[in-house]
């Protein structure tokens, strides 16, 4: 049998439960690699009652013998990385020979976080995580970004930091925080951090492709979600990277020809953190109840997540652009006590009924969801671990989703722990 090279993507606005599913699937893989984003991600894993939130290190790290890779498409704040490594090491997770980071990943410097905060205060608010993600990708595409491989010539690195800082002060002259930075101070701090972590940096594109040649199974872990994608998300209310499956190729150097599966993760309802259109958002008690039972608070920022029903128009769009081959449905247990459960099947827009996802966020803002109402299953999942034994109302809900999007739901997550899973 051919080795498995799969991409795992969030199909909504993030926080679908990717961390849990990656952790659960890891036993079938040799390598788990992140391909985009940075410490804006918060992937929660609960093993034997102990909860860990990972921001940069792939969610396969708790599986014995697995290799974890942070690919070139990510942006890395060395301080956040060191904190995460320290936390895992303190918890007894052995990282030696198990963590590899791309030299080509771009570095988040302190000025990127300052600019993230300035942008949020001056322009239309996006509701970013303020981790410096957007400004770092901005520098990358403006061809002045700094990569870890810049340490191979420290004089060039020093010069880049000096020029970048001077440039930023010239465009944000009123920022006292930027003026308080010095290029030598920035270099020295970065150098000190790099000394702590330099053993992890390699050209991960060679490492990954060699492993594929050796027949190893690779899981590519997306952060965020399709509707936050820089091309396909609700632009400009997006993150600044490509969480969709295409991003897994450019973000790792793994060619599209070897990828043979795309696992899409979807919550049984919808959540969103930050600003931007959200057609099925609920502002009533039902929305509050979903948030309460689902404990919907951001794993990175602690912000309350906006909640609403599952939007099949958006889901089908996400399935198409990612080429999803199988779905993991998470947090279905959160809906256990609801009398009625709704699925959005169409949008009403200016008297028309449409079933495509509009590109313009201001158009999307004005659509009215058309719902199909299902009778709630009103039972917990505790007793059943086989799909066949599940409540008929729940199976109707699952099968309606499958038929609508044209892809099978293979995994049903019924709780936050590793063991809470039904394989269909
Ligand atoms: P990620 O960013 O996609 O990895 O998701 P987060 O970790 O940010 O948010 C998902 C939250 O839901 C976490 O608190 C998980 O522990 C929790 N979770 C994951 N799957 C399930 C599930 O099936 N049921 C319940 N009740 N909680 C879940
Ligand atoms: P995981 O991987 C949910 C959102 C932010 C904001 C927008 C831009 O845990 O699913 P950024 O800091 O990236 O420039 O913010 O994107 N956002 C997320 N929302 N889950 C995430 O990651 C997110 N990462 C960024 O709230 O709306
Ligand atoms: Mg998250």
Coordinates of C-alpha atoms and ligand atoms in Angstrom, one line a residue:
X1 CA 0.0 0.0 0.0
X2 CA 1.2 3.5 -0.8
X3 CA 2.2 5.6 2.2
X4 CA -0.4 8.1 3.5
X5 CA 0.3 11.8 3.0
X6 CA -2.8 13.6 4.4
X7 CA -3.7 17.2 5.0
X8 CA -5.9 18.0 8.0
X9 CA -7.8 21.3 7.6
X10 CA -10.4 23.3 9.6
X11 CA -13.5 23.8 7.5
X12 CA -14.9 26.8 9.4
X13 CA -13.4 29.8 11.2
X14 CA -10.9 27.8 13.3
X15 CA -11.2 26.0 16.6
X16 CA -13.0 23.0 15.1
X17 CA -11.1 20.6 17.3
X18 CA -8.1 20.1 15.0
X19 CA -5.7 19.5 17.9
X20 CA -7.8 16.7 19.4
X21 CA -8.3 14.9 16.0
X22 CA -4.6 15.2 15.1
X23 CA -3.6 13.7 18.4
X24 CA -6.1 10.9 17.9
X25 CA -4.9 10.2 14.3
X26 CA -1.2 10.5 15.1
X27 CA -0.8 6.8 15.9
X28 CA -1.3 6.0 12.2
X29 CA 1.5 8.5 11.1
X30 CA 5.2 8.8 11.4
X31 CA 5.4 12.6 11.0
X32 CA 3.0 15.5 11.8
X33 CA 3.9 18.9 10.3
X34 CA 2.5 22.4 10.6
X35 CA 2.5 24.3 7.4
X36 CA 1.1 27.8 8.1
X37 CA 0.2 30.3 10.8
X38 CA 2.0 30.8 14.0
X39 CA 1.1 31.1 17.7
X40 CA -2.2 32.6 16.8
X41 CA -3.3 29.0 16.8
X42 CA -4.4 27.3 20.0
X43 CA -4.9 23.5 19.6
X44 CA -6.2 21.8 22.7
X45 CA -5.3 18.2 23.6
X46 CA -6.7 16.4 26.7
X47 CA -5.0 13.1 27.7
X48 CA -5.9 11.4 30.9
X49 CA -7.6 14.5 32.1
X50 CA -4.5 16.7 31.5
X51 CA -5.1 19.6 29.2
X52 CA -2.4 21.2 27.0
X53 CA -2.9 24.0 24.5
X54 CA -0.3 23.9 21.7
X55 CA 0.4 27.0 19.6
X56 CA 3.3 26.1 17.4
X57 CA 4.4 22.5 18.0
X58 CA 2.3 20.0 16.1
X59 CA -0.4 18.2 17.9
X60 CA 1.3 14.8 17.2
X61 CA 3.9 15.5 19.9
X62 CA 2.2 13.4 22.6
X63 CA 2.4 10.3 20.4
X64 CA 5.5 8.2 21.1
X65 CA 8.2 8.2 18.4
X66 CA 6.4 10.6 16.2
X67 CA 8.5 13.3 14.4
X68 CA 7.1 16.8 14.5
X69 CA 8.0 19.4 11.9
X70 CA 7.3 23.1 11.8
X71 CA 7.3 24.0 8.1
X72 CA 8.6 27.0 6.0
X73 CA 5.1 28.4 5.6
X74 CA 4.8 29.2 9.3
X75 CA 5.8 32.4 11.1
X76 CA 7.6 31.9 14.4
X77 CA 8.0 34.0 17.5
X78 CA 11.1 32.6 19.1
X79 CA 9.9 33.6 22.6
X80 CA 6.6 31.7 22.2
X81 CA 8.4 28.7 20.8
X82 CA 10.9 28.6 23.7
X83 CA 8.0 28.9 26.2
X84 CA 6.2 26.0 24.5
X85 CA 9.3 23.8 24.4
X86 CA 10.0 24.5 28.1
X87 CA 6.4 23.7 29.0
X88 CA 6.5 20.3 27.2
X89 CA 9.9 19.5 28.6
X90 CA 8.7 20.3 32.1
X91 CA 5.8 17.9 31.5
X92 CA 8.3 15.1 30.6
X93 CA 7.8 15.2 26.8
X94 CA 11.1 14.3 25.1
X95 CA 11.8 16.5 22.1
X96 CA 15.3 15.4 21.2
X97 CA 15.4 14.1 17.7
X98 CA 11.6 14.6 17.4
X99 CA 11.3 18.3 16.6
X100 CA 12.6 19.9 13.3
X101 CA 11.9 23.4 12.3
X102 CA 12.4 25.0 8.9
X103 CA 15.2 27.5 8.5
X104 CA 13.0 29.2 5.9
X105 CA 10.2 30.0 8.4
X106 CA 9.9 33.7 8.9
X107 CA 10.7 35.3 12.3
X108 CA 8.1 37.3 14.3
X109 CA 10.1 40.2 15.8
X110 CA 8.9 42.4 18.7
X111 CA 8.1 45.2 16.2
X112 CA 5.6 42.9 14.4
X113 CA 3.5 42.6 17.5
X114 CA 3.6 46.4 18.0
X115 CA 2.4 47.0 14.5
X116 CA -0.4 44.4 14.9
X117 CA -1.7 46.4 17.8
X118 CA -1.3 49.7 15.9
X119 CA -3.2 48.3 12.9
X120 CA -6.0 47.1 15.1
X121 CA -6.3 50.5 16.8
X122 CA -6.1 52.6 13.6
X123 CA -7.8 50.7 10.8
X124 CA -11.1 48.8 10.7
X125 CA -10.6 46.2 13.5
X126 CA -10.1 42.6 12.4
X127 CA -10.0 41.3 16.0
X128 CA -6.6 39.7 15.5
X129 CA -4.8 37.7 18.2
X130 CA -2.1 40.4 18.3
X131 CA 0.6 37.8 17.9
X132 CA 2.3 39.7 15.1
X133 CA 1.1 37.3 12.4
X134 CA -0.2 39.7 9.7
X135 CA 2.8 42.1 9.9
X136 CA 5.2 39.2 9.6
X137 CA 3.6 37.8 6.5
X138 CA 3.4 41.4 5.2
X139 CA 7.2 41.7 5.5
X140 CA 7.6 38.2 3.9
X141 CA 5.6 39.2 0.8
X142 CA 7.2 42.7 0.7
X143 CA 10.5 40.8 0.4
X144 CA 12.1 42.3 3.5
X145 CA 11.2 39.5 6.0
X146 CA 13.8 37.8 8.2
X147 CA 14.2 34.0 8.2
X148 CA 16.0 31.7 10.6
X149 CA 18.5 31.0 7.7
X150 CA 19.6 34.7 8.0
X151 CA 21.7 33.5 11.0
X152 CA 24.0 32.0 8.4
X153 CA 25.3 35.5 7.8
X154 CA 24.9 37.6 10.9
X155 CA 26.1 40.8 9.2
X156 CA 23.4 40.6 6.7
X157 CA 20.9 39.8 9.5
X158 CA 22.0 42.8 11.5
X159 CA 21.7 45.0 8.5
X160 CA 18.2 43.7 7.7
X161 CA 17.0 44.4 11.3
X162 CA 18.5 47.9 11.2
X163 CA 16.8 48.8 7.8
X164 CA 13.5 47.2 8.8
X165 CA 13.3 49.1 12.1
X166 CA 14.3 52.4 10.5
X167 CA 11.6 51.9 7.8
X168 CA 8.9 51.0 10.3
X169 CA 9.7 54.1 12.5
X170 CA 9.4 56.2 9.3
X171 CA 5.9 54.9 8.6
X172 CA 4.7 54.9 12.2
X173 CA 6.5 58.0 13.5
X174 CA 4.1 58.5 16.4
X175 CA 4.8 55.1 17.9
X176 CA 6.9 55.5 21.1
X177 CA 7.1 51.7 21.4
X178 CA 8.8 51.4 18.1
X179 CA 11.2 54.3 18.9
X180 CA 12.1 52.6 22.1
X181 CA 13.5 49.6 20.2
X182 CA 17.2 49.5 19.1
X183 CA 18.5 47.4 16.2
X184 CA 21.4 46.1 18.3
X185 CA 19.0 45.3 21.2
X186 CA 16.7 43.4 18.8
X187 CA 19.6 41.5 17.3
X188 CA 21.1 40.6 20.7
X189 CA 17.8 39.4 22.1
X190 CA 17.1 37.3 19.0
X191 CA 20.6 35.9 19.0
X192 CA 20.2 34.8 22.6
X193 CA 16.9 33.1 21.8
X194 CA 18.3 31.4 18.7
X195 CA 21.2 29.9 20.7
X196 CA 18.6 28.1 22.8
X197 CA 16.8 26.6 19.8
X198 CA 19.3 26.4 16.9
X199 CA 19.6 22.6 17.1
X200 CA 16.1 22.3 15.8
X201 CA 16.6 24.1 12.5
X202 CA 17.1 22.2 9.2
X203 CA 15.9 22.4 5.6
X204 CA 12.6 20.6 6.4
X205 CA 11.6 20.2 2.8
X206 CA 14.5 17.8 2.2
X207 CA 13.7 15.9 5.5
X208 CA 10.0 15.6 4.6
X209 CA 10.5 14.5 1.0
X210 CA 13.2 11.9 2.1
X211 CA 10.7 10.5 4.6
X212 CA 8.1 10.2 1.9
X213 CA 10.6 8.3 -0.3
X214 CA 11.2 6.0 2.7
X215 CA 7.5 5.2 2.8
X216 CA 6.7 7.1 5.9
X217 CA 3.2 8.4 6.6
X218 CA 2.9 12.2 6.9
X219 CA 0.0 14.2 8.4
X220 CA 0.0 17.9 7.6
X221 CA -1.7 19.9 10.4
X222 CA -3.5 23.0 9.3
X223 CA -4.1 25.9 11.8
X224 CA -7.1 28.3 11.6
X225 CA -9.7 27.3 9.0
X226 CA -10.8 27.6 5.4
X227 CA -13.0 30.7 6.1
X228 CA -10.0 32.5 7.5
X229 CA -7.9 31.8 4.4
X230 CA -6.2 34.8 2.8
X231 CA -7.7 33.8 -0.6
X232 CA -10.9 32.0 0.2
X233 CA -11.9 33.4 3.6
X234 CA -14.1 36.3 4.4
X235 CA -11.5 38.9 3.3
X236 CA -10.4 41.2 4.9
X237 CA -11.6 39.4 8.0
X238 CA -9.1 36.6 7.7
X239 CA -5.7 35.5 8.9
X240 CA -2.7 36.3 6.7
X241 CA -1.9 32.8 5.5
X242 CA -3.3 29.8 3.6
X243 CA -4.9 27.3 5.9
X244 CA -6.6 25.5 3.0
X245 CA -5.1 22.3 1.7
X246 CA -3.1 24.1 -1.1
X247 CA -1.2 25.9 1.6
X248 CA 0.2 22.5 2.8
X249 CA 2.3 22.2 -0.4
X250 CA 3.9 25.7 -0.4
X251 CA 4.1 25.6 3.4
X252 CA 6.2 22.4 3.5
X253 CA 7.7 21.8 0.1
X254 CA 5.7 18.6 -0.2
X255 CA 4.4 18.4 -3.8
X256 CA 0.7 18.1 -4.6
X257 CA 1.2 14.9 -6.5
X258 CA 2.0 12.9 -3.3
X259 CA -0.9 14.1 -1.2
X260 CA -3.6 11.4 -1.1
X261 CA -6.1 12.5 1.5
X262 CA -7.7 15.6 3.0
X263 CA -9.4 15.3 6.3
X264 CA -11.8 18.2 7.0
X265 CA -12.7 19.1 10.6
X266 CA -16.1 20.6 11.3
X267 CA -17.9 21.4 14.5
X268 CA -21.6 20.3 14.7
X269 CA -22.3 24.1 15.0
X270 CA -20.3 27.2 14.1
X271 CA -18.0 29.5 16.1
X272 CA -16.0 32.5 15.2
X273 CA -13.6 34.7 17.2
X274 CA -12.9 38.3 16.1
X275 CA -14.8 40.4 13.6
X276 CA -16.3 39.6 10.3
X277 CA -19.6 38.3 8.8
X278 CA -21.2 35.1 10.2
X279 CA -24.6 34.4 8.6
X280 CA -25.8 31.8 11.1
X281 CA -24.7 33.7 14.3
X282 CA -27.2 33.4 17.1
X283 CA -27.8 36.4 19.4
X284 CA -30.4 34.7 21.5
X285 CA -30.5 32.2 24.4
X286 CA -29.8 29.3 22.1
X287 CA -26.5 30.9 21.1
X288 CA -25.6 31.5 24.7
X289 CA -26.5 27.9 25.6
X290 CA -24.2 26.6 22.8
X291 CA -21.4 28.8 24.1
X292 CA -21.9 27.7 27.7
X293 CA -22.1 23.9 27.0
X294 CA -19.4 24.1 24.4
X295 CA -17.2 26.2 26.7
X296 CA -16.5 28.5 23.7
X297 CA -13.6 30.7 24.8
X298 CA -10.5 31.2 22.6
X299 CA -7.7 28.8 23.5
X300 CA -5.1 31.5 22.6
X301 CA -6.7 34.8 23.7
X302 CA -9.5 33.7 26.1
X303 CA -12.0 35.8 24.1
X304 CA -15.6 34.5 24.0
X305 CA -16.4 32.8 20.7
X306 CA -19.4 33.9 18.7
X307 CA -21.8 30.9 18.2
X308 CA -24.4 29.8 15.7
X309 CA -25.9 26.8 13.8
X310 CA -23.9 24.8 11.3
X311 CA -23.8 26.5 7.9
X312 CA -23.9 24.0 5.0
X313 CA -23.5 26.6 2.3
X314 CA -20.2 27.6 3.9
X315 CA -19.2 24.0 4.6
X316 CA -19.8 22.8 1.0
X317 CA -17.7 25.7 -0.2
X318 CA -14.9 24.7 2.2
X319 CA -15.2 21.0 1.1
X320 CA -14.8 22.0 -2.6
X321 CA -11.8 24.3 -2.2
X322 CA -10.0 21.9 0.0
X323 CA -10.7 18.7 -1.9
X324 CA -11.9 17.1 1.3
X325 CA -12.0 13.2 1.2
X326 CA -13.3 12.5 4.7
X327 CA -14.8 14.6 7.5
X328 CA -14.4 14.5 11.3
X329 CA -17.5 16.0 13.0
X330 CA -16.6 17.4 16.4
X331 CA -18.5 18.6 19.5
X332 CA -21.7 16.8 18.5
X333 CA -22.2 16.1 22.3
X334 CA -22.7 19.9 22.9
X335 CA -26.1 19.6 21.1
X336 CA -27.2 16.6 23.2
X337 CA -29.9 18.6 25.2
X338 CA -31.3 20.8 22.4
X339 CA -35.0 20.1 21.5
X340 CA -34.4 21.4 17.9
X341 CA -31.3 21.6 15.9
X342 CA -31.0 23.7 12.7
X343 CA -28.8 23.4 9.6
X344 CA -28.5 26.3 7.2
X345 CA -29.1 25.0 3.7
X346 CA -29.4 28.2 1.6
X347 CA -29.0 31.9 1.8
X348 CA -31.7 34.5 1.0
X349 CA -30.3 37.5 -0.7
X350 CA -32.4 40.4 -2.0
X351 CA -35.3 38.2 -2.8
X352 CA -33.2 35.4 -4.3
X353 CA -32.3 32.1 -2.8
X354 CA -28.6 31.1 -3.3
X355 CA -26.4 28.2 -2.3
X356 CA -23.0 29.6 -3.1
X357 CA -20.7 31.4 -0.6
X358 CA -20.4 35.1 -1.6
X359 CA -16.9 36.5 -2.0
X360 CA -17.8 40.0 -0.8
X361 CA -18.0 40.1 3.1
X362 CA -20.5 43.0 2.9
X363 CA -22.8 40.9 0.7
X364 CA -22.3 37.9 3.1
X365 CA -23.2 40.3 5.9
X366 CA -26.6 40.8 4.3
X367 CA -27.6 37.2 3.6
X368 CA -30.4 35.6 5.6
X369 CA -29.9 31.9 6.4
X370 CA -32.6 29.4 5.3
X371 CA -32.8 26.6 7.9
X372 CA -33.9 23.0 7.9
X373 CA -35.0 22.1 11.4
X374 CA -34.2 18.7 12.9
X375 CA -35.6 17.1 16.0
X376 CA -32.9 16.9 18.7
X377 CA -31.7 13.5 19.8
X378 CA -31.9 14.5 23.5
X379 CA -29.6 11.8 24.7
X380 CA -25.9 11.7 25.6
X381 CA -23.4 9.6 23.7
X382 CA -22.1 7.9 26.8
X383 CA -23.7 4.5 26.2
X384 CA -22.8 4.0 22.5
X385 CA -19.5 3.7 20.8
X386 CA -20.7 2.2 17.5
X387 CA -22.3 4.4 14.9
X388 CA -25.0 1.8 14.2
X389 CA -26.2 2.0 17.8
X390 CA -26.6 5.8 17.9
X391 CA -29.9 7.6 18.1
X392 CA -31.9 7.8 14.9
X393 CA -32.3 11.6 15.1
X394 CA -28.5 12.0 15.3
X395 CA -27.9 9.7 12.4
X396 CA -30.5 11.7 10.3
X397 CA -28.5 14.9 11.1
X398 CA -25.2 13.2 10.1
X399 CA -26.5 11.8 6.9
X400 CA -28.1 15.0 5.8
X401 CA -24.8 16.8 6.2
X402 CA -23.0 14.0 4.2
X403 CA -25.5 14.1 1.4
X404 CA -25.4 17.9 1.2
X405 CA -21.6 18.2 1.0
X406 CA -21.0 14.9 -0.9
X407 CA -18.4 13.6 1.5
X408 CA -18.6 10.9 4.3
X409 CA -18.2 11.7 7.9
X410 CA -15.7 9.2 9.1
X411 CA -15.1 10.3 12.7
X412 CA -17.6 11.6 15.2
X413 CA -16.0 13.3 18.3
X414 CA -18.3 13.1 21.3
X415 CA -16.1 14.8 24.0
X416 CA -12.8 16.6 24.4
X417 CA -10.8 13.5 25.5
X418 CA -8.7 11.2 23.2
X419 CA -11.1 8.3 23.9
X420 CA -14.3 10.2 23.0
X421 CA -14.5 9.2 19.4
X422 CA -16.7 7.0 17.2
X423 CA -15.3 5.8 13.9
X424 CA -17.9 5.3 11.3
Ligands
LIG1 P1 -8.5 23.7 17.4 O1 -7.9 25.1 17.3 O2 -9.2 23.4 16.1 O3 -7.5 22.7 17.7 O4 -9.6 23.7 18.5 P2 -9.5 24.4 20.0 O5 -8.6 23.5 20.8 O6 -9.2 25.8 19.9 O7 -11.0 24.3 20.4 C1 -11.7 23.1 20.5 C2 -12.2 23.0 22.0 O8 -13.2 22.0 22.0 C3 -11.1 22.5 22.9 O9 -11.4 23.0 24.2 C4 -11.3 21.0 22.9 O10 -10.8 20.4 24.1 C5 -12.8 20.8 22.8 N1 -13.2 19.6 22.0 C6 -12.7 19.0 21.0 N2 -13.5 18.1 20.5 C7 -14.6 18.1 21.3 C8 -15.8 17.3 21.3 O11 -16.0 16.4 20.5 N3 -16.7 17.6 22.3 C9 -16.5 18.5 23.3 N4 -17.4 18.8 24.2 N5 -15.3 19.3 23.3 C10 -14.4 19.0 22.3
LIG2 P1 -6.8 27.7 15.5 O1 -5.7 27.1 14.8 C1 -9.8 30.9 15.6 C2 -8.7 34.7 13.9 C3 -8.6 35.9 14.8 C4 -9.0 37.1 13.9 C5 -8.3 36.6 12.6 C6 -7.0 37.3 12.3 O2 -6.8 27.6 17.0 O3 -8.1 27.3 14.9 P2 -4.5 36.9 13.3 O4 -4.0 37.0 14.7 O5 -4.4 35.5 12.7 O6 -4.0 37.9 12.4 O7 -6.1 37.1 13.4 O8 -8.1 35.2 12.6 N1 -7.9 33.6 14.3 C7 -8.4 32.4 14.8 N2 -9.6 32.1 15.1 N3 -8.9 29.9 15.7 C8 -7.6 30.2 15.3 O9 -6.6 29.3 15.2 C9 -7.3 31.5 14.9 N4 -6.2 32.2 14.5 C10 -6.5 33.4 14.1 O10 -9.5 35.8 15.9 O11 -10.4 37.0 13.7
LIG3 MG1 -8.0 26.9 18.5

